[in-house]
mmCIF file of C-alpha atoms in Angstrom:
data_model
loop_
_atom_site.group_PDB
_atom_site.id
_atom_site.type_symbol
_atom_site.label_atom_id
_atom_site.label_comp_id
_atom_site.label_asym_id
_atom_site.label_seq_id
_atom_site.Cartn_x
_atom_site.Cartn_y
_atom_site.Cartn_z
ATOM 1 C CA MET A 1 -0.454 176.280 158.902
ATOM 2 C CA LYS A 2 -2.570 174.814 156.375
ATOM 3 C CA ILE A 3 -5.484 172.693 158.055
ATOM 4 C CA THR A 4 -5.945 169.520 155.635
ATOM 5 C CA LYS A 5 -8.451 167.159 155.353
ATOM 6 C CA THR A 6 -9.268 164.616 157.984
ATOM 7 C CA TYR A 7 -11.262 161.649 158.714
ATOM 8 C CA PRO A 8 -12.801 160.610 162.448
ATOM 9 C CA VAL A 9 -11.743 158.023 164.053
ATOM 10 C CA SER A 10 -12.881 154.567 162.444
ATOM 11 C CA LYS A 11 -12.825 151.341 163.952
ATOM 12 C CA TYR A 12 -12.258 149.650 160.318
ATOM 13 C CA ASN A 13 -9.111 152.222 159.340
ATOM 14 C CA ARG A 14 -6.659 149.521 160.858
ATOM 15 C CA PHE A 15 -7.997 146.946 157.944
ATOM 16 C CA ALA A 16 -7.481 149.933 155.254
ATOM 17 C CA ILE A 17 -4.119 149.999 156.322
ATOM 18 C CA GLN A 18 -3.557 146.473 155.860
ATOM 19 C CA VAL A 19 -5.082 146.367 152.247
ATOM 20 C CA PHE A 20 -3.132 149.286 151.412
ATOM 21 C CA ARG A 21 -0.144 147.429 152.321
ATOM 22 C CA PHE A 22 -0.964 144.019 151.131
ATOM 23 C CA ILE A 23 -3.026 144.773 148.077
ATOM 24 C CA THR A 24 -2.563 148.495 146.910
ATOM 25 C CA LYS A 25 0.916 148.671 147.183
ATOM 26 C CA PRO A 26 1.754 145.633 145.217
ATOM 27 C CA PHE A 27 -1.024 146.219 142.581
ATOM 28 C CA LEU A 28 -1.583 149.673 141.941
ATOM 29 C CA PRO A 29 0.346 152.624 140.229
ATOM 30 C CA ARG A 30 1.461 154.895 143.171
ATOM 31 C CA ALA A 31 0.676 157.977 140.642
ATOM 32 C CA TRP A 32 -2.889 157.231 141.520
ATOM 33 C CA PHE A 33 -2.386 158.469 144.929
ATOM 34 C CA ARG A 34 -0.065 161.816 144.818
ATOM 35 C CA GLU A 35 0.109 164.760 142.879
ATOM 36 C CA ALA A 36 2.645 164.696 140.099
ATOM 37 C CA LEU A 37 6.132 164.989 141.513
ATOM 38 C CA PRO A 38 7.791 168.123 140.437
ATOM 39 C CA PRO A 39 10.888 167.031 137.425
ATOM 40 C CA LEU A 40 14.075 167.065 138.818
ATOM 41 C CA ASN A 41 15.082 170.140 136.289
ATOM 42 C CA LYS A 42 12.037 172.174 138.015
ATOM 43 C CA ARG A 43 13.112 172.223 141.468
ATOM 44 C CA HIS A 44 15.267 174.504 143.164
ATOM 45 C CA ALA A 45 18.679 173.485 143.818
ATOM 46 C CA LYS A 46 19.268 176.200 146.455
ATOM 47 C CA THR A 47 23.019 176.761 147.900
ATOM 48 C CA GLY A 48 24.168 179.238 150.325
ATOM 49 C CA HIS A 49 21.900 180.011 153.753
ATOM 50 C CA LEU A 50 19.604 177.287 153.174
ATOM 51 C CA THR A 51 15.832 177.342 155.197
ATOM 52 C CA LEU A 52 14.926 174.217 156.815
ATOM 53 C CA GLU A 53 11.729 173.142 159.116
ATOM 54 C CA ILE A 54 12.376 170.074 161.427
ATOM 55 C CA VAL A 55 9.108 168.463 162.263
ATOM 56 C CA SER A 56 8.678 166.153 165.675
ATOM 57 C CA HIS A 57 5.606 164.748 167.333
ATOM 58 C CA CYS A 58 5.520 164.403 171.267
ATOM 59 C CA TRP A 59 3.254 162.131 173.284
ATOM 60 C CA ASN A 60 4.315 161.597 176.959
ATOM 61 C CA TYR A 61 8.015 161.919 175.919
ATOM 62 C CA GLY A 62 8.762 165.357 177.185
ATOM 63 C CA ASN A 63 11.817 163.939 179.084
ATOM 64 C CA MET A 64 13.560 163.284 175.424
ATOM 65 C CA LEU A 65 11.624 166.275 173.497
ATOM 66 C CA THR A 66 13.822 168.038 176.466
ATOM 67 C CA TYR A 67 16.861 166.602 175.295
ATOM 68 C CA GLN A 68 16.109 167.487 171.263
ATOM 69 C CA LEU A 69 15.212 171.122 171.694
ATOM 70 C CA SER A 70 18.479 171.245 174.358
ATOM 71 C CA SER A 71 20.603 170.415 171.421
ATOM 72 C CA ILE A 72 19.359 172.726 169.069
ATOM 73 C CA VAL A 73 20.056 175.750 171.845
ATOM 74 C CA ASN A 74 23.611 174.040 172.334
ATOM 75 C CA ASN A 75 24.090 173.511 168.350
ATOM 76 C CA SER A 76 22.556 176.407 167.172
ATOM 77 C CA PRO A 77 22.654 176.205 163.151
ATOM 78 C CA THR A 78 25.052 179.239 161.390
ATOM 79 C CA LYS A 79 24.755 177.534 158.076
ATOM 80 C CA LEU A 80 21.047 177.557 157.749
ATOM 81 C CA SER A 81 17.731 178.891 159.325
ATOM 82 C CA LEU A 82 15.566 176.515 161.271
ATOM 83 C CA THR A 83 12.206 176.376 162.069
ATOM 84 C CA MET A 84 11.675 173.726 164.727
ATOM 85 C CA THR A 85 7.821 172.487 164.638
ATOM 86 C CA VAL A 86 6.708 170.140 167.200
ATOM 87 C CA PHE A 87 2.934 168.799 167.359
ATOM 88 C CA TYR A 88 1.905 168.098 170.925
ATOM 89 C CA ALA A 89 -1.437 167.731 173.056
ATOM 90 C CA ILE A 90 -2.435 169.947 175.414
ATOM 91 C CA GLU A 91 -3.377 167.248 177.879
ATOM 92 C CA ASP A 92 0.095 166.400 178.091
ATOM 93 C CA ALA A 93 1.361 168.433 180.935
ATOM 94 C CA LYS A 94 4.740 167.206 181.158
ATOM 95 C CA THR A 95 5.232 168.474 176.845
ATOM 96 C CA LYS A 96 3.172 171.469 177.730
ATOM 97 C CA ALA A 97 5.770 172.606 180.198
ATOM 98 C CA THR A 98 8.566 171.651 178.247
ATOM 99 C CA VAL A 99 7.355 173.591 175.239
ATOM 100 C CA ASP A 100 6.367 176.545 177.428
ATOM 101 C CA TYR A 101 9.829 176.326 178.840
ATOM 102 C CA PHE A 102 11.679 176.380 175.550
ATOM 103 C CA GLU A 103 9.334 178.952 173.824
ATOM 104 C CA GLN A 104 10.819 181.868 175.928
ATOM 105 C CA ILE A 105 14.732 180.894 174.990
ATOM 106 C CA LYS A 106 16.073 182.983 171.984
ATOM 107 C CA VAL A 107 18.139 181.219 169.809
ATOM 108 C CA ALA A 108 20.034 182.604 166.541
ATOM 109 C CA ASN A 109 19.100 181.115 163.797
ATOM 110 C CA VAL A 110 16.128 179.062 164.893
ATOM 111 C CA THR A 111 12.168 179.902 165.348
ATOM 112 C CA TRP A 112 10.165 177.847 167.366
ATOM 113 C CA ASN A 113 6.838 176.544 166.126
ATOM 114 C CA PHE A 114 4.826 174.764 169.037
ATOM 115 C CA GLN A 115 1.808 173.606 167.389
ATOM 116 C CA ALA A 116 -1.100 172.237 169.610
ATOM 117 C CA LEU A 117 -3.370 169.531 168.112
ATOM 118 C CA SER A 118 -6.127 167.392 169.489
ATOM 119 C CA LYS A 119 -4.896 163.849 170.138
ATOM 120 C CA GLY A 120 -7.291 162.259 167.777
ATOM 121 C CA LYS A 121 -4.636 164.247 165.047
ATOM 122 C CA LEU A 122 -1.435 164.210 167.095
ATOM 123 C CA PHE A 123 -1.340 160.291 167.663
ATOM 124 C CA ARG A 124 -2.175 159.677 163.657
ATOM 125 C CA ARG A 125 1.573 161.067 162.602
ATOM 126 C CA GLY A 126 0.850 161.578 158.884
ATOM 127 C CA ILE A 127 -1.868 164.402 159.896
ATOM 128 C CA GLY A 128 0.735 167.078 161.456
ATOM 129 C CA ARG A 129 3.351 166.007 158.613
ATOM 130 C CA ASN A 130 0.986 166.488 155.714
ATOM 131 C CA MET A 131 -0.040 169.598 157.528
ATOM 132 C CA VAL A 132 3.561 170.833 157.258
ATOM 133 C CA ALA A 133 4.499 169.616 153.722
ATOM 134 C CA GLN A 134 1.845 171.567 152.247
ATOM 135 C CA SER A 135 2.353 174.835 154.364
ATOM 136 C CA THR A 136 6.219 175.147 154.703
ATOM 137 C CA LYS A 137 8.354 177.618 152.879
ATOM 138 C CA ALA A 138 11.520 175.673 154.043
ATOM 139 C CA ASP A 139 13.859 174.649 151.624
ATOM 140 C CA TRP A 140 14.432 171.442 153.013
ATOM 141 C CA LEU A 141 11.931 169.546 155.356
ATOM 142 C CA TRP A 142 13.398 166.940 158.089
ATOM 143 C CA PHE A 143 10.408 164.275 159.275
ATOM 144 C CA THR A 144 11.907 163.378 162.958
ATOM 145 C CA ASP A 145 11.425 162.134 165.856
ATOM 146 C CA CYS A 146 11.482 163.534 169.369
ATOM 147 C CA ASP A 147 14.056 161.001 170.736
ATOM 148 C CA ILE A 148 16.535 162.535 167.723
ATOM 149 C CA ILE A 149 19.181 164.476 169.198
ATOM 150 C CA PHE A 150 20.716 167.190 166.779
ATOM 151 C CA HIS A 151 24.275 167.623 168.274
ATOM 152 C CA LYS A 152 27.350 169.472 167.566
ATOM 153 C CA ASN A 153 27.691 170.575 163.677
ATOM 154 C CA CYS A 154 24.831 168.586 162.726
ATOM 155 C CA LEU A 155 22.818 171.271 161.329
ATOM 156 C CA ASP A 156 25.770 173.107 159.802
ATOM 157 C CA SER A 157 26.846 169.573 157.975
ATOM 158 C CA LEU A 158 23.384 169.309 156.942
ATOM 159 C CA ALA A 159 23.468 172.761 155.249
ATOM 160 C CA GLN A 160 27.043 171.930 153.475
ATOM 161 C CA ALA A 161 25.687 168.718 152.839
ATOM 162 C CA LEU A 162 22.253 169.789 150.880
ATOM 163 C CA GLN A 163 24.304 172.282 148.842
ATOM 164 C CA GLY A 164 22.505 172.740 145.015
ATOM 165 C CA ARG A 165 20.435 169.409 145.804
ATOM 166 C CA GLN A 166 17.667 168.243 143.813
ATOM 167 C CA GLU A 167 16.739 164.787 144.434
ATOM 168 C CA THR A 168 13.357 163.917 146.627
ATOM 169 C CA LEU A 169 14.846 162.278 149.969
ATOM 170 C CA TYR A 170 17.680 162.141 152.055
ATOM 171 C CA TYR A 171 19.128 160.278 155.009
ATOM 172 C CA PRO A 172 22.009 160.673 157.634
ATOM 173 C CA ARG A 173 24.361 157.722 156.410
ATOM 174 C CA GLN A 174 25.192 157.488 160.376
ATOM 175 C CA GLU A 175 23.839 158.008 163.713
ATOM 176 C CA ARG A 176 24.852 157.272 166.931
ATOM 177 C CA THR A 177 22.366 155.658 169.428
ATOM 178 C CA THR A 178 21.991 154.567 173.518
ATOM 179 C CA GLU A 179 21.486 151.214 174.143
ATOM 180 C CA MET A 180 18.137 150.028 174.681
ATOM 181 C CA LEU A 181 16.604 152.566 178.089
ATOM 182 C CA SER A 182 14.379 151.488 180.552
ATOM 183 C CA ASP A 183 11.973 154.424 181.988
ATOM 184 C CA SER A 184 14.413 154.001 185.173
ATOM 185 C CA ASP A 185 17.093 155.105 183.170
ATOM 186 C CA PRO A 186 18.253 158.727 184.495
ATOM 187 C CA MET A 187 17.876 159.789 180.931
ATOM 188 C CA LEU A 188 14.468 159.056 180.740
ATOM 189 C CA ASN A 189 13.411 160.652 184.441
ATOM 190 C CA PRO A 190 9.893 161.344 184.197
ATOM 191 C CA GLU A 191 10.456 163.880 187.280
ATOM 192 C CA SER A 192 12.845 165.944 185.338
ATOM 193 C CA GLU A 193 11.779 169.706 185.227
ATOM 194 C CA PRO A 194 12.236 171.799 181.862
ATOM 195 C CA GLN A 195 15.755 172.781 181.277
ATOM 196 C CA VAL A 196 18.420 173.017 179.166
ATOM 197 C CA VAL A 197 21.070 169.859 179.311
ATOM 198 C CA ASP A 198 22.960 167.936 177.140
ATOM 199 C CA ILE A 199 24.270 164.651 176.427
ATOM 200 C CA GLU A 200 27.508 162.412 177.518
ATOM 201 C CA THR A 201 28.648 161.229 173.596
ATOM 202 C CA GLU A 202 30.754 158.462 174.874
ATOM 203 C CA ASN A 203 27.526 156.915 175.940
ATOM 204 C CA PHE A 204 26.375 156.351 172.433
ATOM 205 C CA SER A 205 27.343 153.841 169.771
ATOM 206 C CA LEU A 206 27.615 154.668 165.932
ATOM 207 C CA TYR A 207 24.971 152.767 163.650
ATOM 208 C CA ALA A 208 25.386 152.939 159.900
ATOM 209 C CA ARG A 209 21.927 154.001 158.298
ATOM 210 C CA ASP A 210 20.548 152.222 154.803
ATOM 211 C CA LYS A 211 17.499 153.809 153.996
ATOM 212 C CA ALA A 212 15.533 156.855 155.124
ATOM 213 C CA LYS A 213 13.207 155.099 157.640
ATOM 214 C CA GLY A 214 10.786 156.757 159.966
ATOM 215 C CA ALA A 215 12.537 159.881 161.922
ATOM 216 C CA PHE A 216 14.976 159.980 159.415
ATOM 217 C CA GLN A 217 13.253 161.742 156.194
ATOM 218 C CA ILE A 218 14.948 164.542 154.770
ATOM 219 C CA VAL A 219 12.484 165.493 152.039
ATOM 220 C CA HIS A 220 12.928 168.291 149.142
ATOM 221 C CA GLY A 221 10.687 171.633 150.067
ATOM 222 C CA ASP A 222 9.490 171.574 146.819
ATOM 223 C CA VAL A 223 8.227 168.259 146.528
ATOM 224 C CA ALA A 224 6.708 168.420 149.818
ATOM 225 C CA ARG A 225 4.403 171.313 148.843
ATOM 226 C CA ALA A 226 3.370 169.462 145.802
ATOM 227 C CA ILE A 227 1.999 166.076 146.839
ATOM 228 C CA GLY A 228 1.803 166.563 150.818
ATOM 229 C CA TYR A 229 2.551 163.808 153.279
ATOM 230 C CA CYS A 230 0.064 161.187 152.482
ATOM 231 C CA ASP A 231 -2.266 163.430 151.299
ATOM 232 C CA LYS A 232 -4.244 161.221 149.274
ATOM 233 C CA LEU A 233 -4.371 158.122 151.132
ATOM 234 C CA PRO A 234 -7.137 158.723 153.467
ATOM 235 C CA MET A 235 -6.550 156.061 155.955
ATOM 236 C CA PHE A 236 -3.151 157.799 156.984
ATOM 237 C CA GLN A 237 -5.194 161.292 157.271
ATOM 238 C CA THR A 238 -7.651 159.408 159.663
ATOM 239 C CA GLU A 239 -7.810 160.583 163.774
ATOM 240 C CA SER A 240 -6.728 157.713 166.062
ATOM 241 C CA ASP A 241 -7.971 157.421 169.711
ATOM 242 C CA ARG A 242 -4.570 156.051 170.464
ATOM 243 C CA TRP A 243 -0.941 156.482 168.763
ATOM 244 C CA ARG A 244 -0.502 154.048 166.368
ATOM 245 C CA LYS A 245 2.499 152.313 164.509
ATOM 246 C CA THR A 246 3.640 154.720 161.971
ATOM 247 C CA PHE A 247 3.058 152.771 158.457
ATOM 248 C CA GLU A 248 2.665 156.158 156.743
ATOM 249 C CA ASP A 249 6.386 156.494 156.537
ATOM 250 C CA THR A 250 6.650 153.389 154.546
ATOM 251 C CA ALA A 251 3.957 154.718 152.286
ATOM 252 C CA PHE A 252 5.535 157.826 151.811
ATOM 253 C CA LYS A 253 8.566 156.202 150.317
ATOM 254 C CA TRP A 254 6.321 154.105 147.929
ATOM 255 C CA LEU A 255 4.729 157.425 147.056
ATOM 256 C CA VAL A 256 7.965 159.161 145.565
ATOM 257 C CA ASN A 257 9.445 155.741 144.591
ATOM 258 C CA SER A 258 12.837 156.198 146.979
ATOM 259 C CA GLU A 259 14.278 154.874 149.952
ATOM 260 C CA GLY A 260 16.233 157.842 149.628
ATOM 261 C CA LEU A 261 19.905 158.816 149.417
ATOM 262 C CA PRO A 262 22.254 159.049 152.152
ATOM 263 C CA LEU A 263 24.291 161.969 153.265
ATOM 264 C CA GLU A 264 27.005 162.491 155.579
ATOM 265 C CA ILE A 265 25.770 164.401 158.576
ATOM 266 C CA ASP A 266 27.698 164.885 162.045
ATOM 267 C CA GLY A 267 26.511 164.913 165.036
ATOM 268 C CA VAL A 268 22.690 162.878 164.668
ATOM 269 C CA PHE A 269 22.233 160.794 167.966
ATOM 270 C CA GLN A 270 19.151 158.774 168.816
ATOM 271 C CA ILE A 271 18.116 157.669 172.468
ATOM 272 C CA ARG A 272 16.578 154.517 172.336
ATOM 273 C CA HIS A 273 13.998 153.192 174.701
ATOM 274 C CA VAL A 274 12.022 150.155 175.986
ATOM 275 C CA LYS A 275 8.596 151.748 176.547
ATOM 276 C CA LYS A 276 6.714 152.957 173.325
ATOM 277 C CA GLY A 277 4.066 155.440 173.690
ATOM 278 C CA ARG A 278 1.303 153.985 171.261
ATOM 279 C CA TYR A 279 1.191 150.968 173.643
ATOM 280 C CA GLN A 280 -1.339 151.390 176.846
ATOM 281 C CA GLU A 281 0.653 151.080 180.271
ATOM 282 C CA GLY A 282 0.645 147.649 182.154
ATOM 283 C CA THR A 283 -1.527 145.563 179.099
ATOM 284 C CA THR A 284 -0.311 142.349 177.949
ATOM 285 C CA VAL A 285 0.752 143.709 174.509
ATOM 286 C CA SER A 286 2.955 146.382 176.360
ATOM 287 C CA LYS A 287 4.820 144.215 178.110
ATOM 288 C CA ALA A 288 5.140 141.777 175.430
ATOM 289 C CA ARG A 289 6.250 144.203 172.927
ATOM 290 C CA SER A 290 9.055 145.685 175.619
ATOM 291 C CA LYS A 291 10.629 142.315 176.188
ATOM 292 C CA ILE A 292 10.560 142.028 172.291
ATOM 293 C CA ARG A 293 12.885 145.327 172.066
ATOM 294 C CA ARG A 294 14.648 144.241 174.922
ATOM 295 C CA MET A 295 15.465 141.251 172.952
ATOM 296 C CA GLN A 296 16.456 143.280 169.912
ATOM 297 C CA GLU A 297 18.995 144.982 171.820
#
C-alpha cells in the first residue's frame, strides 16, 4: 500500500480545520486543493463481476468490528470480489485479537487486508482513507466505519446497483439501525471473545438517508486514484494524539462537489452507540457528549 505524505501532531491543527471550514470552503475554489477529476466519459463503466474495497477503521471497538467482519463471513458476495481493509493499532489488544481471528477464516470472493498503523495515523481517519484511495485497484471503494454491518444480499445488491455507473459518489438510500446502545448492552460486551456472530434483524429500525455521510461514501475507483482522500488538505493528513471528529468526510464531499447519489442496497445495518472512541473515558466532555447522544435518540 502506498505510503502517503503525513504531518506530525500539531496543537494548531484544530485551528487549521476551523479555518478550512469557515474560510477555505466558502471562499476558495475547490480545484486548488485536489488534482483534476477524471471526466465522466473517461471513467470506466464496469459491468459484470465488479471489484470492491471496503475501508474501515477500528480503535477500541473490537466488539463491533466482530459484527462487521462476521457479516462478511455470513453473507459473502457472489457478484463482486471484495477486499476488506481494516486499519487498527497494535496497542488495541481487543481489535488485534479480532483481526487475527478473522484472518484465519477463508471466505469466497473475499480478501482480508488488515493494516496496523501507528496510533497517530490511525486517529486521523483521512490518512488511512488517502492511502487506500491512491493504492486501490478496485472498481469501487466504500469508506465506512466499524459499526456498519453488511447483512443479507448487501454486497450483491450493491454490485447490481453499480453496474455501468460512472458518477463520483453514491450512498445507500436506506439503512437499519439500533437504538442508541450503552456499553452494558449485550451487543457491546467488551469481554466477548472473537467469534463469528449474527444479528437479530428485528431489533433494528428503518432509517432513510439523504446524503453520503461518513460511513456511507461509495466512491468510483478512478476518482479515488486520481485525487486521493483530502490528499492536498494537510490538516486532514496530520497525525493526532487521539481519535478526532471526522470533518474530512464533509471536506471530501466538498472536493468532489457532491453529496452523493442514492442506491437501492439491501441489508445495510448500523450499531448505534452512546460511547464515542474519540472522547477520553470519564472526562466531563465524554459524559456531556454521551448525554447529548442519548437525547438525540
